[in-house]
Coordinates of C-alpha atoms in Angstrom, one line a residue:
Chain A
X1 CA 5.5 -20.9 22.1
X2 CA 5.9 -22.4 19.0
X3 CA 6.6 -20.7 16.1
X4 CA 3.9 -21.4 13.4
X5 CA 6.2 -20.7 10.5
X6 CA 8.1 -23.5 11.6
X7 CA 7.5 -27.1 9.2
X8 CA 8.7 -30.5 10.3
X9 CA 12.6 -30.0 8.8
X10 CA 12.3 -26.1 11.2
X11 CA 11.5 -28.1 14.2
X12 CA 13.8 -30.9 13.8
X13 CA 16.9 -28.7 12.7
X14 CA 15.8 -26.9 15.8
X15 CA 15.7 -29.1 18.4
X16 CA 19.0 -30.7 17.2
X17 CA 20.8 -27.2 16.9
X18 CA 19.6 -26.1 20.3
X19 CA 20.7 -29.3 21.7
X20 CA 24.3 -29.3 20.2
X21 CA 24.6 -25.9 21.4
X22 CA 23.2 -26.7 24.5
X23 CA 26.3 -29.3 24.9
X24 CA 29.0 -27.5 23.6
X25 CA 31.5 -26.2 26.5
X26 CA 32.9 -24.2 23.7
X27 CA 29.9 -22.1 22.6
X28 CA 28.4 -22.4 26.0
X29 CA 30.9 -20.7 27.4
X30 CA 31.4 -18.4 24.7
X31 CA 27.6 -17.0 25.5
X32 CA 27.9 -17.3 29.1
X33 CA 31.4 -14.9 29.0
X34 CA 29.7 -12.3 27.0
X35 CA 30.0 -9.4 29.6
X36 CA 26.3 -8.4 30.7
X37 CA 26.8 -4.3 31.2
X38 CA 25.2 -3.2 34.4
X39 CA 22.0 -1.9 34.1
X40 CA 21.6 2.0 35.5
X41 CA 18.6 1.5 37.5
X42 CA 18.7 5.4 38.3
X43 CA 15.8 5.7 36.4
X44 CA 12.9 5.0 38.7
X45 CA 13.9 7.2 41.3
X46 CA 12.9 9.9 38.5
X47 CA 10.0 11.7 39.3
X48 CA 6.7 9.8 37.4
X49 CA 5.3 12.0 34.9
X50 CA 3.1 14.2 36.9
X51 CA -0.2 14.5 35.8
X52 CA -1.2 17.5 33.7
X53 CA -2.5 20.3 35.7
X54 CA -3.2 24.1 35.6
X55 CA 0.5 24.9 37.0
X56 CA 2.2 22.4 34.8
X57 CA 0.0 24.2 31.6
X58 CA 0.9 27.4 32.8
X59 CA 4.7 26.4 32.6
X60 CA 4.9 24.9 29.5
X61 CA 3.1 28.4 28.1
X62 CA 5.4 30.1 29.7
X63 CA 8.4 27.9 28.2
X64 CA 6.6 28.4 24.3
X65 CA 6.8 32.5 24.8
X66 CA 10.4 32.1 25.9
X67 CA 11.1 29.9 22.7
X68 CA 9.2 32.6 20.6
X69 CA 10.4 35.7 22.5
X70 CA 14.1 34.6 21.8
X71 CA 13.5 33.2 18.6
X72 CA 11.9 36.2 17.1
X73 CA 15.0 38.3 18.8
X74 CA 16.8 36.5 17.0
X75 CA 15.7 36.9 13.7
X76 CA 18.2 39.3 12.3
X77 CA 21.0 36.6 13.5
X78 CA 19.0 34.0 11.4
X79 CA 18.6 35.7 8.4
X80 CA 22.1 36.9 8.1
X81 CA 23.9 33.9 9.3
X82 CA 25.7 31.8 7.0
X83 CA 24.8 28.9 9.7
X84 CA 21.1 29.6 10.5
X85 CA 20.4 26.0 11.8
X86 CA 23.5 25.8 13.8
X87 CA 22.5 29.2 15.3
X88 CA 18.9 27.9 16.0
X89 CA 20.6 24.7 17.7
X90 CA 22.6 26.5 19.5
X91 CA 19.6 28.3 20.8
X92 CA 17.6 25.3 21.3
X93 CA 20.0 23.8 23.3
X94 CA 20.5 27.1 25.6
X95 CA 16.5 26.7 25.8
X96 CA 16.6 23.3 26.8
X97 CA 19.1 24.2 29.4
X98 CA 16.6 26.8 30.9
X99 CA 13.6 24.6 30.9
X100 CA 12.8 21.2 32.8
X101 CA 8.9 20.9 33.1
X102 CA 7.5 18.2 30.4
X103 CA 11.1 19.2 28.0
X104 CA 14.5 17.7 28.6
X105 CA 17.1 17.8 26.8
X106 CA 20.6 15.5 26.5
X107 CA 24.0 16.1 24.3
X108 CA 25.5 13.2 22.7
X109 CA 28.2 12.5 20.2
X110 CA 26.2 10.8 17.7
X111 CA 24.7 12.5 14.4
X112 CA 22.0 13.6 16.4
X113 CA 24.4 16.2 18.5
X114 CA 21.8 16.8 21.1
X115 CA 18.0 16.0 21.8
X116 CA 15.4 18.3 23.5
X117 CA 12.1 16.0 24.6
X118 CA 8.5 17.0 24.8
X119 CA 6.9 14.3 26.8
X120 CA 3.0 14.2 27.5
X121 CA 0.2 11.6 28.7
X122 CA -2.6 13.6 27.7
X123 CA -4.5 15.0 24.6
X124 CA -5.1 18.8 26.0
X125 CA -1.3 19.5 25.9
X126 CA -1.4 18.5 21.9
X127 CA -1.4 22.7 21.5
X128 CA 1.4 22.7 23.6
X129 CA 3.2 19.8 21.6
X130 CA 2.6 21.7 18.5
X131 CA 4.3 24.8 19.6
X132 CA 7.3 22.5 20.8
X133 CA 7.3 21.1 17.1
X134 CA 6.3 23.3 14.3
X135 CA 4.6 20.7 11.6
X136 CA 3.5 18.4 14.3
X137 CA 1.5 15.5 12.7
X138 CA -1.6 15.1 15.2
X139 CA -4.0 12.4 14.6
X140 CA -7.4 13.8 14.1
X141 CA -8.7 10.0 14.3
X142 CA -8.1 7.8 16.7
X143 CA -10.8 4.6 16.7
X144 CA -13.0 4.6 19.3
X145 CA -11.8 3.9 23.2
X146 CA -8.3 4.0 22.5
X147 CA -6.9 6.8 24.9
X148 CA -3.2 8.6 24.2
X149 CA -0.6 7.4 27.0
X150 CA 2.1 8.9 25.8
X151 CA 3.6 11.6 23.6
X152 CA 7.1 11.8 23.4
X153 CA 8.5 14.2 20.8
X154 CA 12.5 14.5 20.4
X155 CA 14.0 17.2 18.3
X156 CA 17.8 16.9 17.6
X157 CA 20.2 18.9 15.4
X158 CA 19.7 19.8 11.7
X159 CA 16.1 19.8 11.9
X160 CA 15.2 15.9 12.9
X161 CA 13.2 14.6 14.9
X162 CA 11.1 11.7 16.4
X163 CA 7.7 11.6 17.5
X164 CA 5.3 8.8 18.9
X165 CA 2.6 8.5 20.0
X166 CA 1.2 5.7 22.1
X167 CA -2.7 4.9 22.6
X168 CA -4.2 2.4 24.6
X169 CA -7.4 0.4 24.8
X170 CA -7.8 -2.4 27.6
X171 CA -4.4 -3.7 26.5
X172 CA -4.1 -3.4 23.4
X173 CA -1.7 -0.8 22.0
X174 CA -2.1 1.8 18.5
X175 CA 1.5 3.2 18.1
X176 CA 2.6 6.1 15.6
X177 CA 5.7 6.8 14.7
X178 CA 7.3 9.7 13.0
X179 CA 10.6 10.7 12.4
X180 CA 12.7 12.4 9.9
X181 CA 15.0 10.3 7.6
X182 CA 18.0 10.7 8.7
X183 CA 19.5 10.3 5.0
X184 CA 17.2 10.9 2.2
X185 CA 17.4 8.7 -0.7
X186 CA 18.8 5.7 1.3
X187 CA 16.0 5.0 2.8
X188 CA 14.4 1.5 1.9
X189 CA 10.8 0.9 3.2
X190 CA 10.4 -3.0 3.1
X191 CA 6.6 -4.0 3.1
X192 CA 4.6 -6.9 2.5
X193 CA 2.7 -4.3 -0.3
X194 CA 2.8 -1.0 -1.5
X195 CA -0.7 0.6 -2.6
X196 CA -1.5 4.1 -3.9
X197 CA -4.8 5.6 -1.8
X198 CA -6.2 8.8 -2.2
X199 CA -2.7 9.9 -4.1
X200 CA -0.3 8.7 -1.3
X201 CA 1.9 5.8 -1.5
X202 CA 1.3 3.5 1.5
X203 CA 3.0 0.3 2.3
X204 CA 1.7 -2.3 4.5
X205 CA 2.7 -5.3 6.5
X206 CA 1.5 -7.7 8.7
X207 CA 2.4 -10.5 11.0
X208 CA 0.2 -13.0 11.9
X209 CA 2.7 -14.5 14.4
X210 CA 3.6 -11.7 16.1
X211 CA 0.1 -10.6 16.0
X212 CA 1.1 -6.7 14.6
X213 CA 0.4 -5.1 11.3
X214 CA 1.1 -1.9 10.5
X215 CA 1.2 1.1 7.6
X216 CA 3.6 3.4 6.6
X217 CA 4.2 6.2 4.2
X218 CA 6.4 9.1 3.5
X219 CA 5.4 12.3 3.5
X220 CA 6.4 15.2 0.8
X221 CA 9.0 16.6 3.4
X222 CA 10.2 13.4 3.8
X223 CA 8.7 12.4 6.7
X224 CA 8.1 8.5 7.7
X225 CA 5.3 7.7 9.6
X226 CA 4.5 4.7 10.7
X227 CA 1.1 3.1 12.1
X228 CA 1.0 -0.3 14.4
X229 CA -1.5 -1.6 15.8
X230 CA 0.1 -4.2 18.4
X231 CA -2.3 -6.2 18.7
X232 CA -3.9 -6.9 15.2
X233 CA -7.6 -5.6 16.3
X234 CA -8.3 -2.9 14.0
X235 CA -8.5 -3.5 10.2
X236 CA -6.0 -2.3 7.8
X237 CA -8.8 0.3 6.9
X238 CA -9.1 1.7 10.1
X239 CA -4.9 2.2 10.0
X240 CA -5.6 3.9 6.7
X241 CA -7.7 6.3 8.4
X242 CA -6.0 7.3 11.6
X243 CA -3.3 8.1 8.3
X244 CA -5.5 9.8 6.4
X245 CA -6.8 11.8 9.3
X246 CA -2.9 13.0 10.7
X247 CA -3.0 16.4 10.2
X248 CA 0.0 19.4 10.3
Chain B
X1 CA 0.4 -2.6 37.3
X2 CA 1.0 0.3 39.4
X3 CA 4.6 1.9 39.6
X4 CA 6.0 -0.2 41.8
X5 CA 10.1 -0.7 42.4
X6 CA 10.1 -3.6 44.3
X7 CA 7.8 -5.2 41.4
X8 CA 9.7 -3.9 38.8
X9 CA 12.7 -5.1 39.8
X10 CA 11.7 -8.3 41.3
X11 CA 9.7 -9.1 37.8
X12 CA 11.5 -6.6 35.2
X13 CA 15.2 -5.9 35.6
X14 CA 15.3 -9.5 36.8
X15 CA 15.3 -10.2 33.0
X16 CA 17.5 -7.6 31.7
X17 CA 20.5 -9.9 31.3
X18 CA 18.0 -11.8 28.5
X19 CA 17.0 -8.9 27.1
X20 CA 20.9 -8.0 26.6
X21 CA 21.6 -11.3 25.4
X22 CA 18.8 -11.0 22.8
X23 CA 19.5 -7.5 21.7
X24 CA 23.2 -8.5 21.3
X25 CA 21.8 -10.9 19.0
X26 CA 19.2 -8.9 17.1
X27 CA 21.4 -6.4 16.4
X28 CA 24.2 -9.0 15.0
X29 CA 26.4 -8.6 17.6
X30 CA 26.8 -5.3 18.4
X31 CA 27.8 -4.9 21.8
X32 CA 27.5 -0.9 22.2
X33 CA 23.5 -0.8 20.5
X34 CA 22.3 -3.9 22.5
X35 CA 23.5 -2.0 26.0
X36 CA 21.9 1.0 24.9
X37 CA 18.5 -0.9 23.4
X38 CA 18.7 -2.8 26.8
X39 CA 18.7 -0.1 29.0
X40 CA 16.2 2.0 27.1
X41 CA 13.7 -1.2 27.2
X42 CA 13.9 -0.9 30.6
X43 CA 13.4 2.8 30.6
X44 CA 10.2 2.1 28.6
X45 CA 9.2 -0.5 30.5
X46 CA 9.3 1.6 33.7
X47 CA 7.1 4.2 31.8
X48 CA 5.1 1.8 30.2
X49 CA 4.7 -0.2 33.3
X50 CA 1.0 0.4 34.0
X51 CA 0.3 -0.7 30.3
X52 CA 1.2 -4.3 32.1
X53 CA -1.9 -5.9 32.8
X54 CA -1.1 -9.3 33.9
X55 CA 2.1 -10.2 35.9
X56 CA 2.6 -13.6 34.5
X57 CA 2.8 -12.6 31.3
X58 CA 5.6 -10.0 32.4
X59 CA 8.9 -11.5 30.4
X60 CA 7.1 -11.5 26.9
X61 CA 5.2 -8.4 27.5
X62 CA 9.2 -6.8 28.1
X63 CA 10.5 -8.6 25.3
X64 CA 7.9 -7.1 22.9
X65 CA 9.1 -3.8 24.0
X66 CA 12.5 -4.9 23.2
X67 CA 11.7 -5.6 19.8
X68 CA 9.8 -2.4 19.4
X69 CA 13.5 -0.8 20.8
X70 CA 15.3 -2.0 18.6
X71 CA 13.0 -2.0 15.6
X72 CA 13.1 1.9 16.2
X73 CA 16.5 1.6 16.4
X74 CA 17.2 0.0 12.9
X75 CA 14.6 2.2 11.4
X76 CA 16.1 5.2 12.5
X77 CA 19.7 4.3 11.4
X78 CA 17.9 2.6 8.5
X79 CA 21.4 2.9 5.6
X80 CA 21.4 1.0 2.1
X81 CA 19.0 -1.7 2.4
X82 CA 20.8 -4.4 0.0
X83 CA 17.6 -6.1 -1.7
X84 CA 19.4 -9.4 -1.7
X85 CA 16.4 -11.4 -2.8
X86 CA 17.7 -14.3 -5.4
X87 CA 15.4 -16.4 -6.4
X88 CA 17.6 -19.0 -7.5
X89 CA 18.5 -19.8 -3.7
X90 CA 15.8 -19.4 -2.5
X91 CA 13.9 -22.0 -4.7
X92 CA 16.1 -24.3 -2.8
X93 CA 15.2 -23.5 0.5
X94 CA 13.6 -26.6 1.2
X95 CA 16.3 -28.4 0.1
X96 CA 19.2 -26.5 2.0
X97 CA 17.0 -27.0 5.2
X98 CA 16.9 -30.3 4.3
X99 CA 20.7 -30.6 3.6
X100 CA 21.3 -29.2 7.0
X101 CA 19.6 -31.5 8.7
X102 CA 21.3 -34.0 7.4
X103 CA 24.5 -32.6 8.5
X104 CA 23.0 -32.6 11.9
X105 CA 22.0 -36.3 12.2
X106 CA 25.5 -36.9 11.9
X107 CA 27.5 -37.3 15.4
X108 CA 30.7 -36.2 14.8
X109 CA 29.4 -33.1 12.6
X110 CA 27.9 -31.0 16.0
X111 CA 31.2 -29.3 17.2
X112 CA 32.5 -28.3 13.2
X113 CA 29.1 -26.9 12.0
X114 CA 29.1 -25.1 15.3
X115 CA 32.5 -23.5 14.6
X116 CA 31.4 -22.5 11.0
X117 CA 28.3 -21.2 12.1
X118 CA 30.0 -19.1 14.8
X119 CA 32.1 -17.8 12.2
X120 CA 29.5 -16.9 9.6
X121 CA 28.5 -13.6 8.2
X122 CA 27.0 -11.9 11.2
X123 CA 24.0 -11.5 8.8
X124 CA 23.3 -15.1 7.7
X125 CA 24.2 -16.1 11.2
X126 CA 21.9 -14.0 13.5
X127 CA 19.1 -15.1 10.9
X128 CA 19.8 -18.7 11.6
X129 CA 19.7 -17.9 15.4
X130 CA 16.8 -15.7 15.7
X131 CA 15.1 -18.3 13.5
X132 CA 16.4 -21.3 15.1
X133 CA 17.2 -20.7 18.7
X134 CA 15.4 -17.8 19.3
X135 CA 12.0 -19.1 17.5
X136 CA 11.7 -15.6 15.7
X137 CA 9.7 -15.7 12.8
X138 CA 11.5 -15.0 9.3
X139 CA 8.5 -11.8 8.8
X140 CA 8.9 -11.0 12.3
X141 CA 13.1 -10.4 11.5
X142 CA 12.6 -9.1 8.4
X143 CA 10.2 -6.4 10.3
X144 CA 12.3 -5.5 12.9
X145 CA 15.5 -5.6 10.9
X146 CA 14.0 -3.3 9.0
X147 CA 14.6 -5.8 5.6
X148 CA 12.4 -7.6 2.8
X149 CA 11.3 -10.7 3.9
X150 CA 12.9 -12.1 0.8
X151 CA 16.3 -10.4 2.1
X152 CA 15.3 -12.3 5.3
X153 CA 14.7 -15.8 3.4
X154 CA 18.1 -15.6 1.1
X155 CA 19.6 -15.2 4.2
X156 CA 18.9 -17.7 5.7
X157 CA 19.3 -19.8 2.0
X158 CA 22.8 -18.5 1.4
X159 CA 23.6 -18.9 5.2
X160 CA 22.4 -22.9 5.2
X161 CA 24.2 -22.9 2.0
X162 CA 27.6 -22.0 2.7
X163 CA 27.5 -24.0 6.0
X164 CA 27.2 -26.9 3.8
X165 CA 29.6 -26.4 1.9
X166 CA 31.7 -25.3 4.8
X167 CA 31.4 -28.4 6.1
X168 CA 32.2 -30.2 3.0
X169 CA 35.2 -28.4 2.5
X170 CA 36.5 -28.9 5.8
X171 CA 36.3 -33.1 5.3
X172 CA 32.5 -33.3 6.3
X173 CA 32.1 -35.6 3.4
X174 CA 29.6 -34.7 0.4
X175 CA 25.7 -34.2 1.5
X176 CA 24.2 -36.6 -1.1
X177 CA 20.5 -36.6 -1.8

């Protein structure tokens, strides 16, 4: 496929470039030596994502009281701490430990420290989500036919977190993403435009080519969310009102 | 499709060597994020796999959740986004593109502009491969570097531009207009 943003000069500079690359030993060998890691195919003999039923509901109930049972036990510990988010980690991770229907959890050495998932395909376990995440942002509009796929919310250390949400209709894809900035203040949101709308800064982009555009803004507790539709179907106004429409 | 591992990896891992290859260079060379974006694709592609309607279309449908990987990725490491938008090269775009191509008409000029390109600023030089080799759109990098298109653009200027005069430096002779 052609790219349309390519002119006459594109094309030509192209084809040539491709072709000199194409005939150098030097660079052709450089790119074919680039060690390919092995890909860890252990994934798919994980169990599929069962479907949710009456047990699995029951479980994840039973996982939010253990969250609040120990959390509220815990309250003195919190207050008095002069580390209450590592003490809360610290918890989390003990609860991840305990738990393994719908949340999972993994350590790792990066900033994040460790992440406990939530993972759903349907819209019933949203009350459940919201227990996982306190301040989840739910979308309270959703254009018509598009059907959620996926939920996967991932809550590391020091309070971030990423959420998104995936929503389907035939095969064309509505994707939200949320996440805490990592580093307030350095965050740069590059759009195509910025707008004010009801009082909220929104930015907006779009892509012809790739066939995506998609809206983002930043919420008062620094929050980023981000709206795409994948396919270019719905209007920019109907992005502004699955955002107007996300609700804590 | 239905979750199916003889499908997926007759029609999806089967690609994951092109997937690494692009991530490697979406993510200007970084060896350690494009094996981690490359095996999480294929994580989401396994999850996502009944979201693939049409077989044939298979290898694009996985490289548009590639992108989506590693747009996530830059967004959530998103650091100092240098605006490096200057006009002044980029009114000369045009012209640089156009000086460029003149360097490539020239036989002997293929295996130097190759070595300087090679050598570039990994910045300027993944935007002239994505661009050029790859046949990603300047919006499309900008998006999923997480960048202004105009940081995008004087990129690619400043990137076209100092291969030039690379070149010339190194003996290539003077581009004359």
């Amino acid at each position: 496929m052609r790219n349309n943003e390519f002119n006459s000069t594109d094309l030509e500079i192209k084809d040539r470039l491709s072709k000199i690359y194409d005939q150098s030993s030097e660079y052709t060998d450089h790119t074919d030596e680039l060690p390919i890691p092995d890909l860890d195919l252990s994934f798919l003999d994980k169990p599929a994502k069962k479907d949710s039923t009456p047990w699995r509901r029951a479980a994840n109930i039973a996982a939010v009281f253990l969250v609040l049972l120990i959390t509220s036990s815990a309250i003195a510990i919190w207050i008095s701490s002069d580390a209450p988010s590592a003490v809360r980690d610290s918890m989390e991770k003990m609860l991840a430990e305990l738990r393994n229907d719908g949340i999972g959890s993994s350590s790792s050495n990066d900033d994040y420290d460790y992440t406990i998932t939530y993972e759903t395909d349907t819209i019933e376990d949203i009350p459940y989500a919201r227990e996982f995440l306190k301040g989840l942002y739910v979308p309270e509009y959703i254009p018509e036919n598009y059907e959620l796929v996926s939920l996967v919310i991932e809550k590391h250390a020091y309070n971030n977190f990423t959420v998104e949400y995936n929503f389907i209709r035939d095969d064309q894809l509505l994707n939200i993403l949320i996440f805490t900035i990592k580093d307030t203040g350095t965050m740069i949101i590059d759009n195509d435009e910025t707008f004010e709308y009801e009082g909220r800064q929104f930015g907006y982009s779009s892509n012809s080519v790739a066939e995506y555009h998609d809206l983002n803004f930043i919420d008062s507790d620094n929050i980023f969310i981000d709206i795409t539709d994948n396919n270019y179907v719905l209007s920019r106004e109907e992005l502004i009102k699955v955002a107007l429409f996300l609700s804590k | 499709m239905a979750r199916d591992k003889k499908f997926f990896i007759d029609n999806i891992a089967v690609h994951h060597e092109a997937v690494y290859r692009f991530l490697y260079t979406l993510t200007q060379y970084d060896k350690m994020a494009a094996e981690d974006l490359a095996q999480e694709t294929m994580i989401r592609a396994w999850e996502k796999i009944n979201s693939l309607k049409d077989p044939a279309s298979a290898k694009s449908w996985l490289f548009s959740i590639a992108k989506n990987s590693a747009k996530m990725h830059f967004r959530k490491n998103s650091k100092m986004d240098v605006h490096t938008y200057d006009p002044a090269v980029l009114n000369h775009l045009e012209d640089l593109k156009e000086d460029f191509l003149d360097i490539l008409e020239k036989e002997e000029a293929g295996a130097l502009l190759l070595n300087l390109l090679e050598n570039l600023d990994p910045k300027y030089k993944s935007v002239i491969k994505l661009y050029y080799l790859e046949e990603i759109s300047l919006k499309q990098i900008a998006d999923i570097m997480h960048l202004n298109y105009n940081t995008v653009r004087t990129h690619l200027a400043r990137g076209l531009k100092l291969l030039k005069s690379g070149y010339e430096a190194r003996g290539g002779g003077k581009i004359e207009k």
